Amino acid sequence: MIYQGSCHCQAVRFEVEAPAELAVDYCNCSICRKSGYLHLIVPTSKFRIIRGEEMLTTYRFNTGVAQHTFCRTCGIKPFYIPRSNPDGVDVNVNCLDTEPAAVHITQFDGQHWEQHAQTLAHKSQEK
């Protein structure tokens, strides 16, 4: 299924290919918890920016590997390149404009990221 998504002001629009029922992760690390991010990690080939790439700004912290992208206008983070899967894209399910048939949420212990990151590695692999 192709989902359409965007930031709040619609300046940044994207599409992502994923199943009708989504398996996503809720991470308890400080940035994800504070932003209410629901993680849908996909291979890069399943993601496309439709418009607004020039409206994105990037925030990096800690190791600098993750590329947290935000809309310059509204401040929403609709997707980013995650540290756990630098070969993929992590889409915020809360930014999808197309409603999924169902969303199944798994808890991820991001407060102890180093011990659990390997459980996410398969999500950016082509199937």
GROMACS .gro file of N, CA, C and O in nm:
model
  508
    1MET      N    1   0.085  -0.117   0.000
    1MET     CA    2   0.000   0.000   0.000
    1MET      C    3   0.090   0.124   0.000
    1MET      O    4   0.193   0.125   0.066
    2ILE      N    5   0.049   0.227  -0.073
    2ILE     CA    6   0.122   0.354  -0.074
    2ILE      C    7   0.049   0.452   0.019
    2ILE      O    8  -0.068   0.481   0.001
    3TYR      N    9   0.121   0.500   0.120
    3TYR     CA   10   0.068   0.599   0.212
    3TYR      C   11   0.120   0.736   0.174
    3TYR      O   12   0.237   0.751   0.139
    4GLN      N   13   0.035   0.835   0.184
    4GLN     CA   14   0.076   0.975   0.168
    4GLN      C   15   0.097   1.032   0.308
    4GLN      O   16   0.026   0.995   0.402
    5GLY      N   17   0.195   1.121   0.322
    5GLY     CA   18   0.221   1.182   0.450
    5GLY      C   19   0.273   1.323   0.434
    5GLY      O   20   0.309   1.365   0.324
    6SER      N   21   0.277   1.395   0.545
    6SER     CA   22   0.321   1.535   0.540
    6SER      C   23   0.354   1.586   0.679
    6SER      O   24   0.320   1.524   0.780
    7CYS      N   25   0.417   1.702   0.680
    7CYS     CA   26   0.434   1.775   0.805
    7CYS      C   27   0.301   1.847   0.833
    7CYS      O   28   0.207   1.838   0.753
    8HIS      N   29   0.292   1.922   0.940
    8HIS     CA   30   0.167   1.988   0.976
    8HIS      C   31   0.124   2.093   0.875
    8HIS      O   32   0.007   2.102   0.839
    9CYS      N   33   0.217   2.173   0.826
    9CYS     CA   34   0.182   2.282   0.734
    9CYS      C   35   0.174   2.237   0.588
    9CYS      O   36   0.143   2.317   0.501
   10GLN      N   37   0.204   2.111   0.562
   10GLN     CA   38   0.197   2.052   0.427
   10GLN      C   39   0.310   2.098   0.334
   10GLN      O   40   0.308   2.068   0.215
   11ALA      N   41   0.407   2.172   0.386
   11ALA     CA   42   0.519   2.216   0.302
   11ALA      C   43   0.604   2.096   0.260
   11ALA      O   44   0.661   2.095   0.151
   12VAL      N   45   0.613   1.996   0.347
   12VAL     CA   46   0.688   1.873   0.318
   12VAL      C   47   0.586   1.761   0.298
   12VAL      O   48   0.503   1.736   0.386
   13ARG      N   49   0.593   1.696   0.182
   13ARG     CA   50   0.503   1.584   0.151
   13ARG      C   51   0.586   1.466   0.107
   13ARG      O   52   0.689   1.483   0.042
   14PHE      N   53   0.540   1.347   0.143
   14PHE     CA   54   0.614   1.225   0.110
   14PHE      C   55   0.517   1.111   0.088
   14PHE      O   56   0.397   1.123   0.118
   15GLU      N   57   0.570   1.001   0.036
   15GLU     CA   58   0.493   0.879   0.029
   15GLU      C   59   0.582   0.764   0.072
   15GLU      O   60   0.704   0.769   0.056
   16VAL      N   61   0.518   0.662   0.127
   16VAL     CA   62   0.590   0.545   0.177
   16VAL      C   63   0.508   0.421   0.142
   16VAL      O   64   0.386   0.422   0.152
   17GLU      N   65   0.578   0.318   0.100
   17GLU     CA   66   0.514   0.191   0.071
   17GLU      C   67   0.528   0.101   0.193
   17GLU      O   68   0.639   0.077   0.242
   18ALA      N   69   0.415   0.050   0.241
   18ALA     CA   70   0.413  -0.035   0.361
   18ALA      C   71   0.284  -0.117   0.360
   18ALA      O   72   0.191  -0.086   0.286
   19PRO      N   73   0.277  -0.220   0.442
   19PRO     CA   74   0.156  -0.302   0.447
   19PRO      C   75   0.034  -0.223   0.497
   19PRO      O   76   0.048  -0.118   0.560
   20ALA      N   77  -0.085  -0.275   0.471
   20ALA     CA   78  -0.209  -0.211   0.518
   20ALA      C   79  -0.214  -0.207   0.670
   20ALA      O   80  -0.261  -0.109   0.728
   21GLU      N   81  -0.166  -0.312   0.735
   21GLU     CA   82  -0.155  -0.315   0.881
   21GLU      C   83  -0.009  -0.289   0.917
   21GLU      O   84   0.079  -0.363   0.873
   22LEU      N   85   0.015  -0.186   0.995
   22LEU     CA   86   0.151  -0.144   1.025
   22LEU      C   87   0.200  -0.199   1.159
   22LEU      O   88   0.127  -0.195   1.259
   23ALA      N   89   0.322  -0.248   1.159
   23ALA     CA   90   0.392  -0.287   1.281
   23ALA      C   91   0.491  -0.175   1.311
   23ALA      O   92   0.585  -0.153   1.233
   24VAL      N   93   0.470  -0.101   1.418
   24VAL     CA   94   0.552   0.015   1.450
   24VAL      C   95   0.609   0.004   1.590
   24VAL      O   96   0.566  -0.080   1.669
   25ASP      N   97   0.705   0.089   1.618
   25ASP     CA   98   0.771   0.089   1.748
   25ASP      C   99   0.749   0.222   1.819
   25ASP      O  100   0.755   0.329   1.757
   26TYR      N  101   0.725   0.214   1.949
   26TYR     CA  102   0.723   0.331   2.035
   26TYR      C  103   0.850   0.325   2.119
   26TYR      O  104   0.872   0.230   2.194
   27CYS      N  105   0.935   0.425   2.103
   27CYS     CA  106   1.064   0.430   2.171
   27CYS      C  107   1.055   0.523   2.292
   27CYS      O  108   0.996   0.631   2.283
   28ASN      N  109   1.117   0.481   2.402
   28ASN     CA  110   1.112   0.562   2.524
   28ASN      C  111   1.235   0.650   2.544
   28ASN      O  112   1.257   0.702   2.653
   29CYS      N  113   1.317   0.669   2.439
   29CYS     CA  114   1.431   0.760   2.453
   29CYS      C  115   1.379   0.904   2.464
   29CYS      O  116   1.262   0.931   2.437
   30SER      N  117   1.465   0.994   2.503
   30SER     CA  118   1.420   1.131   2.533
   30SER      C  119   1.359   1.202   2.413
   30SER      O  120   1.253   1.263   2.425
   31ILE      N  121   1.419   1.194   2.295
   31ILE     CA  122   1.366   1.269   2.180
   31ILE      C  123   1.236   1.207   2.129
   31ILE      O  124   1.142   1.279   2.094
   32CYS      N  125   1.226   1.076   2.125
   32CYS     CA  126   1.104   1.011   2.075
   32CYS      C  127   0.988   1.028   2.172
   32CYS      O  128   0.875   1.054   2.133
   33ARG      N  129   1.017   1.012   2.300
   33ARG     CA  130   0.913   1.026   2.402
   33ARG      C  131   0.856   1.168   2.403
   33ARG      O  132   0.735   1.187   2.405
   34LYS      N  133   0.944   1.266   2.395
   34LYS     CA  134   0.898   1.405   2.401
   34LYS      C  135   0.825   1.448   2.274
   34LYS      O  136   0.740   1.537   2.279
   35SER      N  137   0.855   1.385   2.161
   35SER     CA  138   0.789   1.424   2.036
   35SER      C  139   0.671   1.333   2.000
   35SER      O  140   0.599   1.363   1.905
   36GLY      N  141   0.651   1.222   2.072
   36GLY     CA  142   0.540   1.133   2.042
   36GLY      C  143   0.557   1.059   1.910
   36GLY      O  144   0.460   1.032   1.840
   37TYR      N  145   0.679   1.027   1.877
   37TYR     CA  146   0.712   0.964   1.748
   37TYR      C  147   0.674   0.817   1.749
   37TYR      O  148   0.706   0.743   1.841
   38LEU      N  149   0.605   0.771   1.644
   38LEU     CA  150   0.575   0.629   1.622
   38LEU      C  151   0.655   0.585   1.501
   38LEU      O  152   0.633   0.633   1.390
   39HIS      N  153   0.745   0.491   1.519
   39HIS     CA  154   0.845   0.453   1.419
   39HIS      C  155   0.798   0.346   1.320
   39HIS      O  156   0.764   0.235   1.361
   40LEU      N  157   0.803   0.380   1.194
   40LEU     CA  158   0.784   0.285   1.084
   40LEU      C  159   0.911   0.290   1.001
   40LEU      O  160   0.932   0.384   0.924
   41ILE      N  161   0.999   0.192   1.021
   41ILE     CA  162   1.127   0.190   0.950
   41ILE      C  163   1.111   0.109   0.822
   41ILE      O  164   1.062  -0.004   0.826
   42VAL      N  165   1.151   0.170   0.710
   42VAL     CA  166   1.139   0.105   0.579
   42VAL      C  167   1.270   0.118   0.502
   42VAL      O  168   1.350   0.209   0.528
   43PRO      N  169   1.291   0.031   0.403
   43PRO     CA  170   1.406   0.049   0.314
   43PRO      C  171   1.393   0.182   0.238
   43PRO      O  172   1.281   0.228   0.211
   44THR      N  173   1.504   0.242   0.205
   44THR     CA  174   1.503   0.369   0.132
   44THR      C  175   1.422   0.360   0.004
   44THR      O  176   1.355   0.457  -0.034
   45SER      N  177   1.423   0.246  -0.062
   45SER     CA  178   1.349   0.229  -0.189
   45SER      C  179   1.199   0.239  -0.171
   45SER      O  180   1.126   0.257  -0.268
   46LYS      N  181   1.149   0.228  -0.048
   46LYS     CA  182   1.005   0.233  -0.021
   46LYS      C  183   0.958   0.373   0.019
   46LYS      O  184   0.842   0.392   0.057
   47PHE      N  185   1.047   0.471   0.010
   47PHE     CA  186   1.018   0.607   0.056
   47PHE      C  187   1.053   0.708  -0.052
   47PHE      O  188   1.153   0.693  -0.120
   48ARG      N  189   0.969   0.812  -0.063
   48ARG     CA  190   0.997   0.916  -0.162
   48ARG      C  191   0.944   1.050  -0.111
   48ARG      O  192   0.830   1.060  -0.066
   49ILE      N  193   1.028   1.152  -0.118
   49ILE     CA  194   0.984   1.288  -0.088
   49ILE      C  195   0.915   1.341  -0.213
   49ILE      O  196   0.972   1.339  -0.322
   50ILE      N  197   0.793   1.387  -0.200
   50ILE     CA  198   0.716   1.439  -0.313
   50ILE      C  199   0.745   1.588  -0.333
   50ILE      O  200   0.763   1.633  -0.444
   51ARG      N  201   0.750   1.661  -0.221
   51ARG     CA  202   0.784   1.804  -0.230
   51ARG      C  203   0.832   1.854  -0.094
   51ARG      O  204   0.804   1.795   0.009
   52GLY      N  205   0.908   1.963  -0.100
   52GLY     CA  206   0.948   2.031   0.020
   52GLY      C  207   1.082   1.992   0.079
   52GLY      O  208   1.113   2.030   0.191
   53GLU      N  209   1.164   1.920   0.003
   53GLU     CA  210   1.295   1.882   0.057
   53GLU      C  211   1.375   2.003   0.103
   53GLU      O  212   1.445   1.999   0.204
   54GLU      N  213   1.360   2.114   0.032
   54GLU     CA  214   1.431   2.237   0.067
   54GLU      C  215   1.379   2.299   0.196
   54GLU      O  216   1.443   2.387   0.255
   55MET      N  217   1.263   2.253   0.244
   55MET     CA  218   1.204   2.305   0.368
   55MET      C  219   1.255   2.229   0.492
   55MET      O  220   1.222   2.265   0.604
   56LEU      N  221   1.334   2.125   0.470
   56LEU     CA  222   1.382   2.043   0.581
   56LEU      C  223   1.512   2.097   0.640
   56LEU      O  224   1.597   2.146   0.567
   57THR      N  225   1.524   2.086   0.769
   57THR     CA  226   1.649   2.115   0.838
   57THR      C  227   1.683   1.991   0.921
   57THR      O  228   1.594   1.913   0.954
   58THR      N  229   1.810   1.971   0.951
   58THR     CA  230   1.854   1.849   1.017
   58THR      C  231   1.913   1.879   1.154
   58THR      O  232   1.989   1.975   1.170
   59TYR      N  233   1.878   1.795   1.249
   59TYR     CA  234   1.931   1.803   1.385
   59TYR      C  235   2.003   1.671   1.414
   59TYR      O  236   1.949   1.564   1.390
   60ARG      N  237   2.126   1.680   1.462
   60ARG     CA  238   2.202   1.562   1.501
   60ARG      C  239   2.249   1.581   1.645
   60ARG      O  240   2.283   1.692   1.685
   61PHE      N  241   2.252   1.473   1.720
   61PHE     CA  242   2.303   1.478   1.857
   61PHE      C  243   2.373   1.348   1.889
   61PHE      O  244   2.376   1.256   1.808
   62ASN      N  245   2.432   1.340   2.005
   62ASN     CA  246   2.503   1.223   2.054
   62ASN      C  247   2.607   1.177   1.951
   62ASN      O  248   2.705   1.248   1.930
   63THR      N  249   2.589   1.064   1.885
   63THR     CA  250   2.689   1.013   1.790
   63THR      C  251   2.687   1.088   1.657
   63THR      O  252   2.781   1.076   1.580
   64GLY      N  253   2.579   1.160   1.627
   64GLY     CA  254   2.568   1.234   1.501
   64GLY      C  255   2.527   1.148   1.383
   64GLY      O  256   2.517   1.199   1.272
   65VAL      N  257   2.502   1.020   1.403
   65VAL     CA  258   2.465   0.931   1.292
   65VAL      C  259   2.321   0.954   1.249
   65VAL      O  260   2.293   0.966   1.130
   66ALA      N  261   2.229   0.961   1.342
   66ALA     CA  262   2.088   0.984   1.308
   66ALA      C  263   2.073   1.125   1.252
   66ALA      O  264   2.132   1.220   1.302
   67GLN      N  265   1.995   1.136   1.146
   67GLN     CA  266   1.968   1.265   1.082
   67GLN      C  267   1.820   1.298   1.103
   67GLN      O  268   1.736   1.256   1.025
   68HIS      N  269   1.792   1.371   1.210
   68HIS     CA  270   1.654   1.408   1.244
   68HIS      C  271   1.614   1.528   1.159
   68HIS      O  272   1.670   1.636   1.173
   69THR      N  273   1.518   1.507   1.070
   69THR     CA  274   1.477   1.613   0.977
   69THR      C  275   1.346   1.676   1.023
   69THR      O  276   1.252   1.605   1.059
   70PHE      N  277   1.341   1.807   1.022
   70PHE     CA  278   1.226   1.885   1.067
   70PHE      C  279   1.187   1.984   0.959
   70PHE      O  280   1.272   2.039   0.889
   71CYS      N  281   1.058   2.013   0.949
   71CYS     CA  282   1.011   2.120   0.860
   71CYS      C  283   1.052   2.254   0.920
   71CYS      O  284   1.030   2.279   1.039
   72ARG      N  285   1.112   2.339   0.839
   72ARG     CA  286   1.156   2.471   0.885
   72ARG      C  287   1.039   2.560   0.925
   72ARG      O  288   1.054   2.650   1.006
   73THR      N  289   0.921   2.536   0.868
   73THR     CA  290   0.805   2.621   0.895
   73THR      C  291   0.730   2.579   1.021
   73THR      O  292   0.710   2.659   1.112
   74CYS      N  293   0.688   2.452   1.028
   74CYS     CA  294   0.603   2.410   1.140
   74CYS      C  295   0.676   2.331   1.248
   74CYS      O  296   0.621   2.308   1.355
   75GLY      N  297   0.799   2.287   1.222
   75GLY     CA  298   0.877   2.217   1.323
   75GLY      C  299   0.848   2.069   1.339
   75GLY      O  300   0.905   2.005   1.426
   76ILE      N  301   0.761   2.015   1.258
   76ILE     CA  302   0.725   1.872   1.268
   76ILE      C  303   0.834   1.786   1.206
   76ILE      O  304   0.892   1.821   1.103
   77LYS      N  305   0.860   1.670   1.269
   77LYS     CA  306   0.957   1.573   1.218
   77LYS      C  307   0.880   1.456   1.157
   77LYS      O  308   0.844   1.362   1.226
   78PRO      N  309   0.853   1.460   1.025
   78PRO     CA  310   0.772   1.354   0.964
   78PRO      C  311   0.850   1.226   0.933
   78PRO      O  312   0.790   1.119   0.922
   79PHE      N  313   0.981   1.237   0.921
   79PHE     CA  314   1.066   1.121   0.892
   79PHE      C  315   1.210   1.158   0.923
   79PHE      O  316   1.242   1.276   0.937
   80TYR      N  317   1.296   1.057   0.931
   80TYR     CA  318   1.438   1.083   0.951
   80TYR      C  319   1.518   0.959   0.917
   80TYR      O  320   1.463   0.852   0.894
   81ILE      N  321   1.650   0.974   0.912
   81ILE     CA  322   1.741   0.862   0.891
   81ILE      C  323   1.786   0.817   1.030
   81ILE      O  324   1.855   0.890   1.101
   82PRO      N  325   1.745   0.696   1.072
   82PRO     CA  326   1.774   0.654   1.209
   82PRO      C  327   1.914   0.597   1.226
   82PRO      O  328   1.971   0.539   1.134
   83ARG      N  329   1.965   0.612   1.344
   83ARG     CA  330   2.096   0.555   1.380
   83ARG      C  331   2.093   0.402   1.370
   83ARG      O  332   2.189   0.340   1.327
   84SER      N  333   1.982   0.341   1.407
   84SER     CA  334   1.971   0.195   1.403
   84SER      C  335   1.967   0.141   1.261
   84SER      O  336   2.005   0.027   1.237
   85ASN      N  337   1.920   0.221   1.166
   85ASN     CA  338   1.903   0.178   1.027
   85ASN      C  339   1.944   0.291   0.932
   85ASN      O  340   1.859   0.347   0.863
   86PRO      N  341   2.072   0.324   0.926
   86PRO     CA  342   2.115   0.435   0.841
   86PRO      C  343   2.095   0.408   0.692
   86PRO      O  344   2.105   0.499   0.611
   87ASP      N  345   2.062   0.284   0.657
   87ASP     CA  346   2.033   0.248   0.518
   87ASP      C  347   1.883   0.256   0.487
   87ASP      O  348   1.839   0.220   0.379
   88GLY      N  349   1.804   0.306   0.582
   88GLY     CA  350   1.659   0.315   0.564
   88GLY      C  351   1.606   0.451   0.603
   88GLY      O  352   1.682   0.545   0.626
   89VAL      N  353   1.474   0.459   0.610
   89VAL     CA  354   1.405   0.581   0.651
   89VAL      C  355   1.306   0.543   0.760
   89VAL      O  356   1.239   0.441   0.752
   90ASP      N  357   1.297   0.626   0.861
   90ASP     CA  358   1.205   0.605   0.972
   90ASP      C  359   1.094   0.710   0.960
   90ASP      O  360   1.118   0.829   0.975
   91VAL      N  361   0.974   0.665   0.932
   91VAL     CA  362   0.859   0.753   0.911
   91VAL      C  363   0.778   0.761   1.040
   91VAL      O  364   0.754   0.660   1.106
   92ASN      N  365   0.734   0.881   1.074
   92ASN     CA  366   0.646   0.900   1.189
   92ASN      C  367   0.504   0.867   1.146
   92ASN      O  368   0.444   0.940   1.067
   93VAL      N  369   0.450   0.757   1.196
   93VAL     CA  370   0.315   0.714   1.159
   93VAL      C  371   0.213   0.822   1.190
   93VAL      O  372   0.112   0.834   1.120
   94ASN      N  373   0.239   0.906   1.289
   94ASN     CA  374   0.148   1.016   1.321
   94ASN      C  375   0.143   1.122   1.211
   94ASN      O  376   0.055   1.208   1.213
   95CYS      N  377   0.236   1.116   1.115
   95CYS     CA  378   0.238   1.212   1.005
   95CYS      C  379   0.180   1.154   0.876
   95CYS      O  380   0.185   1.219   0.771
   96LEU      N  381   0.124   1.034   0.882
   96LEU     CA  382   0.061   0.977   0.763
   96LEU      C  383  -0.076   1.042   0.744
   96LEU      O  384  -0.155   1.052   0.839
   97ASP      N  385  -0.104   1.084   0.622
   97ASP     CA  386  -0.235   1.140   0.589
   97ASP      C  387  -0.332   1.029   0.550
   97ASP      O  388  -0.453   1.042   0.567
   98THR      N  389  -0.278   0.920   0.498
   98THR     CA  390  -0.357   0.801   0.465
   98THR      C  391  -0.366   0.716   0.591
   98THR      O  392  -0.265   0.684   0.652
   99GLU      N  393  -0.487   0.679   0.631
   99GLU     CA  394  -0.506   0.598   0.751
   99GLU      C  395  -0.473   0.452   0.725
   99GLU      O  396  -0.527   0.392   0.632
  100PRO      N  397  -0.389   0.391   0.808
  100PRO     CA  398  -0.365   0.247   0.795
  100PRO      C  399  -0.486   0.167   0.845
  100PRO      O  400  -0.565   0.218   0.925
  101ALA      N  401  -0.499   0.044   0.797
  101ALA     CA  402  -0.608  -0.043   0.841
  101ALA      C  403  -0.595  -0.072   0.990
  101ALA      O  404  -0.695  -0.081   1.062
  102ALA      N  405  -0.471  -0.087   1.037
  102ALA     CA  406  -0.445  -0.111   1.179
  102ALA      C  407  -0.301  -0.073   1.209
  102ALA      O  408  -0.216  -0.076   1.119
  103VAL      N  409  -0.275  -0.039   1.333
  103VAL     CA  410  -0.140  -0.007   1.379
  103VAL      C  411  -0.111  -0.092   1.503
  103VAL      O  412  -0.183  -0.084   1.602
  104HIS      N  413  -0.009  -0.175   1.493
  104HIS     CA  414   0.032  -0.260   1.604
  104HIS      C  415   0.161  -0.203   1.662
  104HIS      O  416   0.263  -0.197   1.592
  105ILE      N  417   0.156  -0.162   1.787
  105ILE     CA  418   0.268  -0.091   1.850
  105ILE      C  419   0.346  -0.185   1.942
  105ILE      O  420   0.289  -0.251   2.028
  106THR      N  421   0.478  -0.187   1.921
  106THR     CA  422   0.570  -0.260   2.007
  106THR      C  423   0.653  -0.159   2.084
  106THR      O  424   0.697  -0.059   2.027
  107GLN      N  425   0.674  -0.184   2.211
  107GLN     CA  426   0.757  -0.097   2.293
  107GLN      C  427   0.905  -0.126   2.264
  107GLN      O  428   0.945  -0.242   2.255
  108PHE      N  429   0.984  -0.020   2.245
  108PHE     CA  430   1.128  -0.033   2.223
  108PHE      C  431   1.200   0.044   2.333
  108PHE      O  432   1.171   0.161   2.357
  109ASP      N  433   1.296  -0.019   2.398
  109ASP     CA  434   1.370   0.043   2.508
  109ASP      C  435   1.486   0.125   2.454
  109ASP      O  436   1.601   0.081   2.453
  110GLY      N  437   1.456   0.245   2.409
  110GLY     CA  438   1.557   0.335   2.357
  110GLY      C  439   1.642   0.400   2.465
  110GLY      O  440   1.748   0.456   2.436
  111GLN      N  441   1.597   0.395   2.589
  111GLN     CA  442   1.680   0.446   2.699
  111GLN      C  443   1.804   0.359   2.715
  111GLN      O  444   1.905   0.406   2.768
  112HIS      N  445   1.797   0.235   2.669
  112HIS     CA  446   1.910   0.143   2.670
  112HIS      C  447   1.938   0.099   2.526
  112HIS      O  448   1.943  -0.019   2.494
  113TRP      N  449   1.952   0.200   2.440
  113TRP     CA  450   1.962   0.182   2.295
  113TRP      C  451   2.070   0.082   2.255
  113TRP      O  452   2.046  -0.005   2.172
  114GLU      N  453   2.187   0.094   2.311
  114GLU     CA  454   2.300   0.008   2.273
  114GLU      C  455   2.268  -0.141   2.291
  114GLU      O  456   2.312  -0.223   2.212
  115GLN      N  457   2.190  -0.173   2.390
  115GLN     CA  458   2.157  -0.313   2.418
  115GLN      C  459   2.046  -0.367   2.328
  115GLN      O  460   2.031  -0.488   2.315
  116HIS      N  461   1.967  -0.277   2.265
  116HIS     CA  462   1.848  -0.322   2.191
  116HIS      C  463   1.846  -0.286   2.043
  116HIS      O  464   1.759  -0.333   1.970
  117ALA      N  465   1.936  -0.204   1.996
  117ALA     CA  466   1.933  -0.155   1.858
  117ALA      C  467   1.934  -0.267   1.755
  117ALA      O  468   1.870  -0.254   1.650
  118GLN      N  469   2.002  -0.375   1.781
  118GLN     CA  470   2.012  -0.485   1.684
  118GLN      C  471   1.874  -0.544   1.652
  118GLN      O  472   1.855  -0.603   1.547
  119THR      N  473   1.776  -0.526   1.739
  119THR     CA  474   1.642  -0.580   1.713
  119THR      C  475   1.569  -0.505   1.601
  119THR      O  476   1.467  -0.551   1.552
  120LEU      N  477   1.623  -0.389   1.562
  120LEU     CA  478   1.562  -0.308   1.457
  120LEU      C  479   1.631  -0.323   1.321
  120LEU      O  480   1.576  -0.280   1.220
  121ALA      N  481   1.748  -0.382   1.318
  121ALA     CA  482   1.832  -0.385   1.197
  121ALA      C  483   1.761  -0.443   1.076
  121ALA      O  484   1.780  -0.395   0.964
  122HIS      N  485   1.676  -0.542   1.093
  122HIS     CA  486   1.609  -0.608   0.981
  122HIS      C  487   1.504  -0.520   0.912
  122HIS      O  488   1.468  -0.544   0.798
  123LYS      N  489   1.458  -0.415   0.978
  123LYS     CA  490   1.347  -0.336   0.927
  123LYS      C  491   1.377  -0.256   0.801
  123LYS      O  492   1.287  -0.222   0.727
  124SER      N  493   1.504  -0.225   0.777
  124SER     CA  494   1.539  -0.147   0.656
  124SER      C  495   1.587  -0.238   0.542
  124SER      O  496   1.627  -0.188   0.438
  125GLN      N  497   1.579  -0.368   0.561
  125GLN     CA  498   1.623  -0.462   0.457
  125GLN      C  499   1.512  -0.486   0.356
  125GLN      O  500   1.395  -0.496   0.393
  126GLU      N  501   1.550  -0.496   0.229
  126GLU     CA  502   1.454  -0.528   0.123
  126GLU      C  503   1.402  -0.669   0.146
  126GLU      O  504   1.477  -0.758   0.183
  127LYS      N  505   1.275  -0.688   0.122
  127LYS     CA  506   1.216  -0.823   0.137
  127LYS      C  507   1.192  -0.887   0.004
  127LYS      O  508   1.179  -0.829  -0.096
   0.00000   0.00000   0.00000
